[in-house]
CSV table of C-alpha atoms and ligand atoms in Angstrom, one decimal:
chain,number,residue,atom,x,y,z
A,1,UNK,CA,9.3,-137.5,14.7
A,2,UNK,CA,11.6,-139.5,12.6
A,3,UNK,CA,11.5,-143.0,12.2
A,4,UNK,CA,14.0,-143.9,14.7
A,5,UNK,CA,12.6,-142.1,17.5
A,6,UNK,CA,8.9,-144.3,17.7
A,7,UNK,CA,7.8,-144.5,20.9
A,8,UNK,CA,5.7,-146.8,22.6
A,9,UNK,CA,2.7,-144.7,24.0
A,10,UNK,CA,2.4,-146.8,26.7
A,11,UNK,CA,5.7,-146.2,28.3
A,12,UNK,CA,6.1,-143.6,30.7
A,13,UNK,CA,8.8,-142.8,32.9
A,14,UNK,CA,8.3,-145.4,35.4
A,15,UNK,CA,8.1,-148.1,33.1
A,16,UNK,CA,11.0,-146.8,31.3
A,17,UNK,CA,13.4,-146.7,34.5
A,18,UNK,CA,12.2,-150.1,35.1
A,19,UNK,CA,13.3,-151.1,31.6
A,20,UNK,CA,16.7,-150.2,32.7
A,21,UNK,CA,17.1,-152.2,35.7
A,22,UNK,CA,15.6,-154.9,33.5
A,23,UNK,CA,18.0,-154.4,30.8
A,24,UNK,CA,21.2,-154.0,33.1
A,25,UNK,CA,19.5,-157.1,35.0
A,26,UNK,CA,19.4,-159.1,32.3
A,27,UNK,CA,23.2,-157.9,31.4
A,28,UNK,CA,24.5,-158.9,34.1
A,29,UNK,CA,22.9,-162.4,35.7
A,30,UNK,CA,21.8,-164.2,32.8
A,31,UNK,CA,23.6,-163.1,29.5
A,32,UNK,CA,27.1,-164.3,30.7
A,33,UNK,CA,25.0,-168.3,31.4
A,34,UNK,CA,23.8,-168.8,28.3
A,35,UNK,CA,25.8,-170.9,26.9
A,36,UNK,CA,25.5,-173.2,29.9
A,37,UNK,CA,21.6,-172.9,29.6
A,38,UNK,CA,21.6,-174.0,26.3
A,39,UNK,CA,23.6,-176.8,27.3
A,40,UNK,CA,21.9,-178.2,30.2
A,41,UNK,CA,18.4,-177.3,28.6
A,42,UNK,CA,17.7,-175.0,31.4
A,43,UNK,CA,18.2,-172.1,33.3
A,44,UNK,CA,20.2,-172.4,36.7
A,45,UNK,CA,18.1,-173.0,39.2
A,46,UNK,CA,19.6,-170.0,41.0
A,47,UNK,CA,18.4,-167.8,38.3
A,48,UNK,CA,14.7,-167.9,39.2
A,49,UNK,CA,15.7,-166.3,42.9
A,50,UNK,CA,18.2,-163.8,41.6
A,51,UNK,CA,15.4,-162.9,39.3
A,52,UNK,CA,12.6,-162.8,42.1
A,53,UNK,CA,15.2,-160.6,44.4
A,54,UNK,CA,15.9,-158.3,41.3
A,55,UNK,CA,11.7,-157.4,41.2
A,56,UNK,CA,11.6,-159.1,37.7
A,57,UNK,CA,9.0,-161.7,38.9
A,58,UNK,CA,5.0,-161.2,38.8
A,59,UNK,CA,5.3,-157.9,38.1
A,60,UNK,CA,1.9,-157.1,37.3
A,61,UNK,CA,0.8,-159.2,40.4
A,62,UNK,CA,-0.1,-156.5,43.1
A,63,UNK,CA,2.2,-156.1,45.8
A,64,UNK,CA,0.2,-157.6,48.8
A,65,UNK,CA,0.6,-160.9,47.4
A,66,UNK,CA,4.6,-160.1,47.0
A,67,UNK,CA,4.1,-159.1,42.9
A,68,UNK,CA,5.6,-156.0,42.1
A,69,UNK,CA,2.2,-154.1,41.9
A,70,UNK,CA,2.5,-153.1,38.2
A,71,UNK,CA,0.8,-153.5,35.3
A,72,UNK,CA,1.0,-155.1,32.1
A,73,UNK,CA,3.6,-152.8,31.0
A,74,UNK,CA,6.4,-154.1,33.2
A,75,UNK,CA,5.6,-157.8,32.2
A,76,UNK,CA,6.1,-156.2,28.9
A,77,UNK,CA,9.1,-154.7,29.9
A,78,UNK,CA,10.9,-157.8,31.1
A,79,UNK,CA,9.3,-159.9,27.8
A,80,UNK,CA,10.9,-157.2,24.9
A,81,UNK,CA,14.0,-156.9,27.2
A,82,UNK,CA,14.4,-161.1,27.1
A,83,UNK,CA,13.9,-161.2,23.5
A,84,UNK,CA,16.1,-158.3,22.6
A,85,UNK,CA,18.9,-160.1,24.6
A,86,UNK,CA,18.0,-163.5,23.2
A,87,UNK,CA,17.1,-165.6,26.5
A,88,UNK,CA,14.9,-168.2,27.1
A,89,UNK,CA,13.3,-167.6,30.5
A,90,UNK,CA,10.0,-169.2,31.2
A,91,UNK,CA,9.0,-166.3,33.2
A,92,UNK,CA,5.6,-165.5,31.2
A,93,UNK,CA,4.3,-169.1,32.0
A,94,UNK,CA,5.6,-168.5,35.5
A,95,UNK,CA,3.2,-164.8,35.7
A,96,UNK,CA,0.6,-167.3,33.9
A,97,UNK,CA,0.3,-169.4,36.4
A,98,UNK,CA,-0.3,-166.6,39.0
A,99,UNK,CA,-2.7,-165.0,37.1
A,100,UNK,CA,-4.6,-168.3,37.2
A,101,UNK,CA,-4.5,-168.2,40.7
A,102,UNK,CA,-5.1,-164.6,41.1
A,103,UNK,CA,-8.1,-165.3,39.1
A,104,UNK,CA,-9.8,-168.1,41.0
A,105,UNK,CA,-7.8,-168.8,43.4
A,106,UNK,CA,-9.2,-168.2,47.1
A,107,UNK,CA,-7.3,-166.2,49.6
A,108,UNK,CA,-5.5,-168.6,51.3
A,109,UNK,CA,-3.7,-169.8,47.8
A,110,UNK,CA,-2.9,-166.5,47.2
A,111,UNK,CA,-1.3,-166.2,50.2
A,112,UNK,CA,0.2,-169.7,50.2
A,113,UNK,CA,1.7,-169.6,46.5
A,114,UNK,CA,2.4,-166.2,45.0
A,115,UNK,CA,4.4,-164.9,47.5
A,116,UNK,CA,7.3,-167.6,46.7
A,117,UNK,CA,6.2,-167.5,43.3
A,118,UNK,CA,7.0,-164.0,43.5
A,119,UNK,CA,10.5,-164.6,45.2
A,120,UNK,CA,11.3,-167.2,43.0
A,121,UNK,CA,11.6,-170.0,45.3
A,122,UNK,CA,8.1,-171.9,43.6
A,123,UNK,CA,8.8,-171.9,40.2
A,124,UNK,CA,5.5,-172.1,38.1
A,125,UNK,CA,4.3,-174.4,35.4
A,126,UNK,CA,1.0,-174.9,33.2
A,127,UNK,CA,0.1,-178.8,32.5
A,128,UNK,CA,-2.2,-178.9,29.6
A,129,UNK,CA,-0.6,-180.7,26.9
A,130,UNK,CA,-1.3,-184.5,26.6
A,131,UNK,CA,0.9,-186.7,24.0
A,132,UNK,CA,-2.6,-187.4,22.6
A,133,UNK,CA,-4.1,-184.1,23.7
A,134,UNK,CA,-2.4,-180.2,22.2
A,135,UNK,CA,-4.9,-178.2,20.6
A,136,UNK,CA,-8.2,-180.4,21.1
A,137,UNK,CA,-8.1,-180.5,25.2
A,138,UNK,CA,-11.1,-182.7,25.2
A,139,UNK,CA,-9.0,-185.2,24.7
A,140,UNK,CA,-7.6,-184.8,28.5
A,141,UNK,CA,-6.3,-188.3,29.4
A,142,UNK,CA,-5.0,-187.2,32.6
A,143,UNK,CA,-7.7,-187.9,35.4
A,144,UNK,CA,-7.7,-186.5,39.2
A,145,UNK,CA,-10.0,-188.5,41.4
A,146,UNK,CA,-11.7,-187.3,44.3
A,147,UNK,CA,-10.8,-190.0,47.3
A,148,UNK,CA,-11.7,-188.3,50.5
A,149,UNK,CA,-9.8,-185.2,51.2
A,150,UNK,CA,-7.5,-185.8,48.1
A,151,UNK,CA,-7.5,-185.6,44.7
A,152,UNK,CA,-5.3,-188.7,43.6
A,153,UNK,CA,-3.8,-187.8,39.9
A,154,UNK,CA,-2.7,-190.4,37.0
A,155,UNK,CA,-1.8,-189.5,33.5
A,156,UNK,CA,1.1,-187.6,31.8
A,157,UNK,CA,2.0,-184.3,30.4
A,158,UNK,CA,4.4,-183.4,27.9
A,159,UNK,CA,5.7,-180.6,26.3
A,160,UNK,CA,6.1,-178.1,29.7
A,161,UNK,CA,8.1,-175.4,29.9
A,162,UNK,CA,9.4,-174.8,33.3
A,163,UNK,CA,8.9,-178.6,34.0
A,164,UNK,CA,12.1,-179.4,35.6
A,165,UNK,CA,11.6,-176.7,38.2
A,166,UNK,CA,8.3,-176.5,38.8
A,167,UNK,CA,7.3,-176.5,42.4
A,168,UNK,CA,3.8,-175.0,41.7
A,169,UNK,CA,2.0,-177.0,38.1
A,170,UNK,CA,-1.2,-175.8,37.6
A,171,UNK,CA,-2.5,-178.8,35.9
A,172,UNK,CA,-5.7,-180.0,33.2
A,173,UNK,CA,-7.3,-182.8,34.2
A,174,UNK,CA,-10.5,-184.8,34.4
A,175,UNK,CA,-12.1,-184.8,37.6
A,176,UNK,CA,-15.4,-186.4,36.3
A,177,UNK,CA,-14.9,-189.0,33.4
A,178,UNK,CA,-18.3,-189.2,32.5
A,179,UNK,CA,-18.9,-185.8,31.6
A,180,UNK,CA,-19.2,-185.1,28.4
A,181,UNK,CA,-17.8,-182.0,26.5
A,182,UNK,CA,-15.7,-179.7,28.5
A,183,UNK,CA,-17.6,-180.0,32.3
A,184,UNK,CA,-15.1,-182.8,33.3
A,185,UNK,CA,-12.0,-180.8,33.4
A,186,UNK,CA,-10.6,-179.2,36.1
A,187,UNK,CA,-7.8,-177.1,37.5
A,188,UNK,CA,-5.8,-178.1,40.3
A,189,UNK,CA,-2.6,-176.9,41.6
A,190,UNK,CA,-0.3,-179.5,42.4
A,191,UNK,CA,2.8,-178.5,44.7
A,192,UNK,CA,5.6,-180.8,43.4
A,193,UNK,CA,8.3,-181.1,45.7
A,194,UNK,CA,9.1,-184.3,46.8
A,195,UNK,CA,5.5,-185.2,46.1
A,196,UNK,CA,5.5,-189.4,45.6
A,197,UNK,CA,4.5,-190.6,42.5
A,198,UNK,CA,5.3,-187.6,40.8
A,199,UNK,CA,8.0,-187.8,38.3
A,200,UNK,CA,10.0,-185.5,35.7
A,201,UNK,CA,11.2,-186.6,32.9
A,202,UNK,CA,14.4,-185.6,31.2
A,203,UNK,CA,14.8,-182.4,28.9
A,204,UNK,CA,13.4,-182.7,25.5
A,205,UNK,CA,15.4,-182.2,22.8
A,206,UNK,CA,13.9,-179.3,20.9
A,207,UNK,CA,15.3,-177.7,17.8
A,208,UNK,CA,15.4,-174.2,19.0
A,209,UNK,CA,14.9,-172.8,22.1
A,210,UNK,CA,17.9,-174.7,24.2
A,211,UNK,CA,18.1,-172.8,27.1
A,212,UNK,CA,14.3,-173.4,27.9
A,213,UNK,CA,13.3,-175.9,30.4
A,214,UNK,CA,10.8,-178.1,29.0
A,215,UNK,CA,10.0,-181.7,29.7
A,216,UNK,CA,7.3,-184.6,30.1
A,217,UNK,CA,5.8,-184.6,33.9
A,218,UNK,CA,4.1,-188.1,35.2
A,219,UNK,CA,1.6,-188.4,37.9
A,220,UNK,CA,1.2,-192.1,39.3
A,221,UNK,CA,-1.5,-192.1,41.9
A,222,UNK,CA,0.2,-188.6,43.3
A,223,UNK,CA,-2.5,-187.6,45.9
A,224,UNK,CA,-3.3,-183.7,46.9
A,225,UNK,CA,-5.4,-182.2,48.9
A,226,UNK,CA,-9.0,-181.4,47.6
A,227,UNK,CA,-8.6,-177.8,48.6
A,228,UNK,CA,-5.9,-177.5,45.7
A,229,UNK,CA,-8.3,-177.0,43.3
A,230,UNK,CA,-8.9,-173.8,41.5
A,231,UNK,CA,-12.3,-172.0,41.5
A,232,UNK,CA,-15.3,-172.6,43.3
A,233,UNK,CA,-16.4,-176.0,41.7
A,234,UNK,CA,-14.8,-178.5,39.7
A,235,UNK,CA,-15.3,-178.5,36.1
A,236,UNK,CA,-14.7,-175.3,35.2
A,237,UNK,CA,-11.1,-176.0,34.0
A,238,UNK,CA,-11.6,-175.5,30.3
A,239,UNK,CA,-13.6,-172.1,30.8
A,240,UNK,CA,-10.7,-170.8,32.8
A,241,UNK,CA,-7.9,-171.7,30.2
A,242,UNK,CA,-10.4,-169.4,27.5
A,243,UNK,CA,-10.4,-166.5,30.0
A,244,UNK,CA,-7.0,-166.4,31.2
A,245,UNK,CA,-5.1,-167.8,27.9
A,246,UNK,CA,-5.3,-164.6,26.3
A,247,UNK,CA,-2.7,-163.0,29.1
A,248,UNK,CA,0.1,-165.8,27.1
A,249,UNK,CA,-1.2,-165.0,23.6
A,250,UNK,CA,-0.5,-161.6,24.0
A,251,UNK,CA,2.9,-162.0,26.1
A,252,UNK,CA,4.2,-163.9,22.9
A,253,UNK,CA,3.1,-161.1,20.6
A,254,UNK,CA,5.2,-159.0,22.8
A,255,UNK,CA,8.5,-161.4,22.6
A,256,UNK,CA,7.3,-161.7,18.9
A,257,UNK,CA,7.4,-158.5,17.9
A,258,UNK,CA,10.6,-157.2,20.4
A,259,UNK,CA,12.5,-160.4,18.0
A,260,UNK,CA,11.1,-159.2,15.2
A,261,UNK,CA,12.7,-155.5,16.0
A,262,UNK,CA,16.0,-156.7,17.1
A,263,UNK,CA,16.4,-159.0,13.9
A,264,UNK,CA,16.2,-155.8,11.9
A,265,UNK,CA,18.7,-154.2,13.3
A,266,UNK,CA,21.2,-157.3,14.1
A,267,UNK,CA,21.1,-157.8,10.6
A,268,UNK,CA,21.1,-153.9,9.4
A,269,UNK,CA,24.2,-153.9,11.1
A,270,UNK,CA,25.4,-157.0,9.6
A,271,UNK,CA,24.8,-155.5,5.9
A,272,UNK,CA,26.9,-152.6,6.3
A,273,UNK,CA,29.9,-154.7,7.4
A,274,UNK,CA,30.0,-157.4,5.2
A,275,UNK,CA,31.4,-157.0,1.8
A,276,UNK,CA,30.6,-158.8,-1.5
A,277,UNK,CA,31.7,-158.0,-4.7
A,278,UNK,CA,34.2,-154.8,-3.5
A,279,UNK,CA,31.5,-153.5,-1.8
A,280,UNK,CA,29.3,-153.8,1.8
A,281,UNK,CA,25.7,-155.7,1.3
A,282,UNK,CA,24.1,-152.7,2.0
A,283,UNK,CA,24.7,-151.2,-1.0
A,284,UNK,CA,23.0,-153.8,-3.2
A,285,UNK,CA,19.5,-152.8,-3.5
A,286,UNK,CA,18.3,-156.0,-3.0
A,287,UNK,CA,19.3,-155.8,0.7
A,288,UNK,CA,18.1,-152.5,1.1
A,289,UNK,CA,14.9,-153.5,-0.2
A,290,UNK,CA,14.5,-156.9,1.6
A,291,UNK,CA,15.5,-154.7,5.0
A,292,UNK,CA,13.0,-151.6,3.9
A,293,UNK,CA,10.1,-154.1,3.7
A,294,UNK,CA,11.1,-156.1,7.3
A,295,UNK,CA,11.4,-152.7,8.5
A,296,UNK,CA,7.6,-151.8,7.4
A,297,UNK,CA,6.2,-155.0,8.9
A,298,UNK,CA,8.4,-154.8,12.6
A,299,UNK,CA,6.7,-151.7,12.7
A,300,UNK,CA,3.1,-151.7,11.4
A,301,UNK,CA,3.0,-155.0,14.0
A,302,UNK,CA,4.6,-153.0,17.0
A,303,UNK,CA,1.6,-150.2,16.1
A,304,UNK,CA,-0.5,-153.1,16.5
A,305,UNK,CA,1.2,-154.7,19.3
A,306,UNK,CA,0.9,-151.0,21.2
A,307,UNK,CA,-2.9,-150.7,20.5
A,308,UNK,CA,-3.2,-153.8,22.2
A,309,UNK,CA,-1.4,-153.2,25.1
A,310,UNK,CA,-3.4,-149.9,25.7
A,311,UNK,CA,-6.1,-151.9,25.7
A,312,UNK,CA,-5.1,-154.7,28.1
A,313,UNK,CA,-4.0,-151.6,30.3
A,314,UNK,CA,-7.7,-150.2,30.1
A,315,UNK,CA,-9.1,-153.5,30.7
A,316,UNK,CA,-10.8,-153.3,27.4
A,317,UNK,CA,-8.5,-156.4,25.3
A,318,UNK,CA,-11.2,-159.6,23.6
A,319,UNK,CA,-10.1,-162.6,23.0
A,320,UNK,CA,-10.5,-162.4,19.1
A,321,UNK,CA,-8.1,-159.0,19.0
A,322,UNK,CA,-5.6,-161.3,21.5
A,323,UNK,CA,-6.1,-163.7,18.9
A,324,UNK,CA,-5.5,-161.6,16.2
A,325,UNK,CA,-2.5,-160.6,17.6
A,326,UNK,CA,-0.7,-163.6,18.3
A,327,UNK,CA,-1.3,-165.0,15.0
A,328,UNK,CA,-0.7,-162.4,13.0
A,329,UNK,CA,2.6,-161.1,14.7
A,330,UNK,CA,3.8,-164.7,15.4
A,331,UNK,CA,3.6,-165.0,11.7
A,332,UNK,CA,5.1,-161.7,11.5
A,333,UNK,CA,8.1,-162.5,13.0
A,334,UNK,CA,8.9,-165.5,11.3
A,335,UNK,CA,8.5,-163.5,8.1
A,336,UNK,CA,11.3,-161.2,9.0
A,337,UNK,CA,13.4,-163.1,10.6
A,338,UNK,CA,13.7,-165.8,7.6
A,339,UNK,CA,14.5,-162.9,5.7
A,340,UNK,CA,17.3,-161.6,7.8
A,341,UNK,CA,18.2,-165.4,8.1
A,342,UNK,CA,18.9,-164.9,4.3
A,343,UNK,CA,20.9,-161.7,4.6
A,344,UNK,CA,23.0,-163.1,6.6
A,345,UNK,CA,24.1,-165.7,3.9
A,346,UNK,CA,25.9,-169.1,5.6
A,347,UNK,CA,26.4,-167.4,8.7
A,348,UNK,CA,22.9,-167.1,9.1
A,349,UNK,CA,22.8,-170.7,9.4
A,350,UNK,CA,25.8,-171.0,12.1
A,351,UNK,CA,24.3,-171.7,15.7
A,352,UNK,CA,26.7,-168.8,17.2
A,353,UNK,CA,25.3,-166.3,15.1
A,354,UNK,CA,21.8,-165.0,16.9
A,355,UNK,CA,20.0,-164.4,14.0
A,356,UNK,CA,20.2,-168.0,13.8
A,357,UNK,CA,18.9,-169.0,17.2
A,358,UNK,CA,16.1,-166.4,16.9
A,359,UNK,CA,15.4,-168.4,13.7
A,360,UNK,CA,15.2,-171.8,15.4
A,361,UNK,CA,13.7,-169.9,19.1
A,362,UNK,CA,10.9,-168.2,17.2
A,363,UNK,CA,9.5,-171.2,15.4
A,364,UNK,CA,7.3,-172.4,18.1
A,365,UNK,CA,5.9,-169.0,18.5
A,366,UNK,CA,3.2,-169.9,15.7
A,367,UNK,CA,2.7,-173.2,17.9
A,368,UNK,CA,2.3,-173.2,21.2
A,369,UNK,CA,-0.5,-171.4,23.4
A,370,UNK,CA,-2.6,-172.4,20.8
A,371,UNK,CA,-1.7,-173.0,16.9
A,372,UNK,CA,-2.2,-169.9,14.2
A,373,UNK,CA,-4.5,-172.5,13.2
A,374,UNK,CA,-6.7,-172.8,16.1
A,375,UNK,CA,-6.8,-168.9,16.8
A,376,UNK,CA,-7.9,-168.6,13.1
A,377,UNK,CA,-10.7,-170.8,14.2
A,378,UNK,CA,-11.8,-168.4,16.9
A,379,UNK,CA,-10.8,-165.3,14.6
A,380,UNK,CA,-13.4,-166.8,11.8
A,381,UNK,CA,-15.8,-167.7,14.8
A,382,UNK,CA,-16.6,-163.4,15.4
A,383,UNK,CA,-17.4,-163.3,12.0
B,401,LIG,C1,8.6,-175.6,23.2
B,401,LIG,C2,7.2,-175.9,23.6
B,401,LIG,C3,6.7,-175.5,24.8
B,401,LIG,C4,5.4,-175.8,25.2
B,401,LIG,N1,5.0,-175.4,26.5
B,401,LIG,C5,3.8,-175.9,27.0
B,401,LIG,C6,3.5,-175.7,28.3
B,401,LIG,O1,4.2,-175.1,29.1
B,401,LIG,N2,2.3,-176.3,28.8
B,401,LIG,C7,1.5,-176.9,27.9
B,401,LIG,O2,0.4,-177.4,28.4
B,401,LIG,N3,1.8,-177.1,26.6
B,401,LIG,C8,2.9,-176.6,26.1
B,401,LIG,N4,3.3,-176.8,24.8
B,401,LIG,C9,2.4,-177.6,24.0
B,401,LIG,C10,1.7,-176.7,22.9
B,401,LIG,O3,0.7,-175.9,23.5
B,401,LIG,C11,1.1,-177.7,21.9
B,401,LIG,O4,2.1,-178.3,21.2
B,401,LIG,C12,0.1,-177.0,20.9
B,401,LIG,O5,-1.1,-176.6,21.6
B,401,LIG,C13,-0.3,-177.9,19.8
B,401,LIG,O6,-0.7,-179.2,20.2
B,401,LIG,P1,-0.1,-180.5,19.5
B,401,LIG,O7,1.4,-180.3,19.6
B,401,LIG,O8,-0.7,-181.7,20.2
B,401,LIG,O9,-0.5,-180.4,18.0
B,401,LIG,P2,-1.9,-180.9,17.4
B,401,LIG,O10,-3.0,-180.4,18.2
B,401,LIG,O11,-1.8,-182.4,17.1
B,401,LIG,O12,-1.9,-180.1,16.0
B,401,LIG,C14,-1.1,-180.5,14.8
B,401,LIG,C15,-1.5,-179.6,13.7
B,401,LIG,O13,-2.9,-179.7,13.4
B,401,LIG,C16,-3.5,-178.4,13.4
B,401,LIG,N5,-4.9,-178.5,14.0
B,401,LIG,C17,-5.3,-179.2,15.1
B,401,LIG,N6,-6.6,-179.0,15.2
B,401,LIG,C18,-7.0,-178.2,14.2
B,401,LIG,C19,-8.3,-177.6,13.8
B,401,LIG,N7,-9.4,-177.8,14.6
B,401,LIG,N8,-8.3,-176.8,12.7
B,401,LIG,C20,-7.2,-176.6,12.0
B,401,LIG,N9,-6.0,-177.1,12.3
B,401,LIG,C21,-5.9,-177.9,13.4
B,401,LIG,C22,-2.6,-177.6,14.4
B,401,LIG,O14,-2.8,-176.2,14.1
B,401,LIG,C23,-1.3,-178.1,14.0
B,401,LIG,O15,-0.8,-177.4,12.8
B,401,LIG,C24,4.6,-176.5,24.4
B,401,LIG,C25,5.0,-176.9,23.1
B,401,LIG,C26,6.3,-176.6,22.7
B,401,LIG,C27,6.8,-177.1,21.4
């Protein structure tokens, strides 16, 4: 086998069809809007349903609740094919929040939410993230009182991706005050359209990452009903974010390492056209070096990334190997694509050139759905 011709074991035939209608998908609805997404700080809303008709929605969710009824791989799929085309598309948080409700949800929410979820007409968002609250969710300001039927809400949330067209948050928040440590916090899902009291802020202005839809979300005395709460009990909130946060962490190695890849060969290209010195880059061995060694690390972490899927295929993926992974290929990433940010020379730093959106869009890869630092923490914790 040469080096070209690697193969992911873990894609058949299926999943590589489906990689095509993916890819041509993509190609067609959402490539030609970027620029406008990056300017609006958002995708059209329109985009979530074309995306839901096209099958590209909760594909791993099995098809009696309207999910395509696939597995890991297709979420996959969908993930590499994003990155490769350089989109922002919140769709991983979106299959998040279904998995959350797969998970503990009863039958009646299943039935309720993931069918539109699946359509794309509810549009799903995770509200963790306090102003004073990101890594240490103890801090939960955000409380959600019981008051007879209802849950009434009050707090804020910032940071959320989807935000602006969320119609399904699954939000954190402190259902008993008193309790001390993590029994206080609770899931609920709060359907947000046209819910009084419940207010979206405007896009944030991030530094990479335009096209994504992410905002500040506040709850004044917003009342649901006490039968949108997730799992059998309240307080089990912070429990369920450790089980089901490792779906994310691994969904960002994917987009990680798929950016990683496509870096490489953007800017392979790139060195073999531009000319310096009567001659193309390529041909100084600096270049060739610098790529040889991005080359090595895009693949040692896809070999990585690949054992891991098999293993979240056979059911069989911990939370410190997730963790592993997200960290390690997060850091990965921005390795390589700093370096091809360099290869690249000014034009690496021009906002039209992709390398040097992937350079700002990557960033937050070592951030969010838990800091390096914090996964180090439960990395060090199995030892
Ligand atoms: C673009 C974007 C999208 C996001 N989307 C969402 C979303 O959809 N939903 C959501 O709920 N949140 C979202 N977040 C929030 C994200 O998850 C948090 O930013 C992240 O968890 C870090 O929290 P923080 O920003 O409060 O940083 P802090 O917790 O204040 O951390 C600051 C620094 O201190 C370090 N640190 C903190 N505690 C420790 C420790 N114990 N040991 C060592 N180092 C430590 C951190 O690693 C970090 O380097 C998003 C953030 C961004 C930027």
């Amino acid at each position: 086998m040469s080096a070209t011709s690697y193969q992911s074991p873990w894609v058949n035939d299926e999943v590589r069809s489906f990689r095509t209608t993916v890819r041509q998908f993509i190609d067609r609805e959402f490539a030609p809007h970027q620029g406008r997404w990056r300017q609006q700080h958002r995708p059209d809303a329109g985009a979530w349903t074309t995306a839901g008709g096209a099958g590209i929605l909760l594909t791993d969710v099995p098809k009696e609740y309207g999910g395509g009824g696939g597995t890991f791989a297709h979420q996959a799929v969908v993930l590499e094919e994003l990155a490769h085309a350089g989109i922002q598309f919140g769709s991983s948080i979106h299959s998040l929040v279904a998995h959350f409700i797969l998970a503990y949800g009863t039958e009646a929410q299943k039935r309720t939410w993931l069918p539109g979820m699946a359509r794309g007409t509810l549009v799903g968002a995770i509200a963790m993230s306090e102003p004073g609250a990101g890594s240490d969710l103890h801090g939960l300001k955000t409380t959600a009182c019981r008051d007879g039927d209802d849950y009434v809400i009050n707090g804020s949330k910032t940071f959320i991706t989807n935000g602006s067209h969320a119609r399904i948050v699954c939000l954190a928040a402190k259902t008993d005050v008193k309790a001390a440590g993590p029994k206080g916090i609770s899931l609920i899902i709060v359907e947000a359209k046209d819910l009084p009291g419940y207010r979206v802020g405007p896009p944030l202005e991030k530094v990479g990452m335009h096209g994504q839809d992410t905002c500040e979300l506040f709850f004044d005395d917003v009342r649901v009903p006490a039968s949108s709460l997730l799992g059998p009990a309240e307080g089990r909130g912070l429990f369920q974010m450790m089980e089901k946060m490792g779906y994310e962490r691994l969904a960002i190695g994917v987009a990680a390492v798929a950016t990683a890849e496509q870096a490489v060969a953007i800017t392979t290209k790139y060195v073999k056209e531009r000319m310096a010195f009567g001659k193309p880059l390529i041909d100084f061995q600096n270049t060739r070096f610098k790529l040889a060694e991005c080359r090595t690390e895009a693949r040692v972490a896809r070999v990585f990334l690949d054992r891991c899927i098999e293993r979240v295929l056979a059911g069989q993926l911990d939370d410190v190997t997730t963790a592993m992974a997200k960290y390690w290929l997060t850091d990965c990433e921005c390795r390589i694509v700093d370096e091809c940010v360099q290869l690249h020379g000014g034009y690496g730093y021009m906002a039209d050139y992709p390398i040097a959106r992937m350079w700002t869009d990557s960033r937050v890869h070592r951030i969010y759905a838990g800091t390096n630092e914090i996964l180090k923490e439960l990395i060090a914790s199995s030892l």
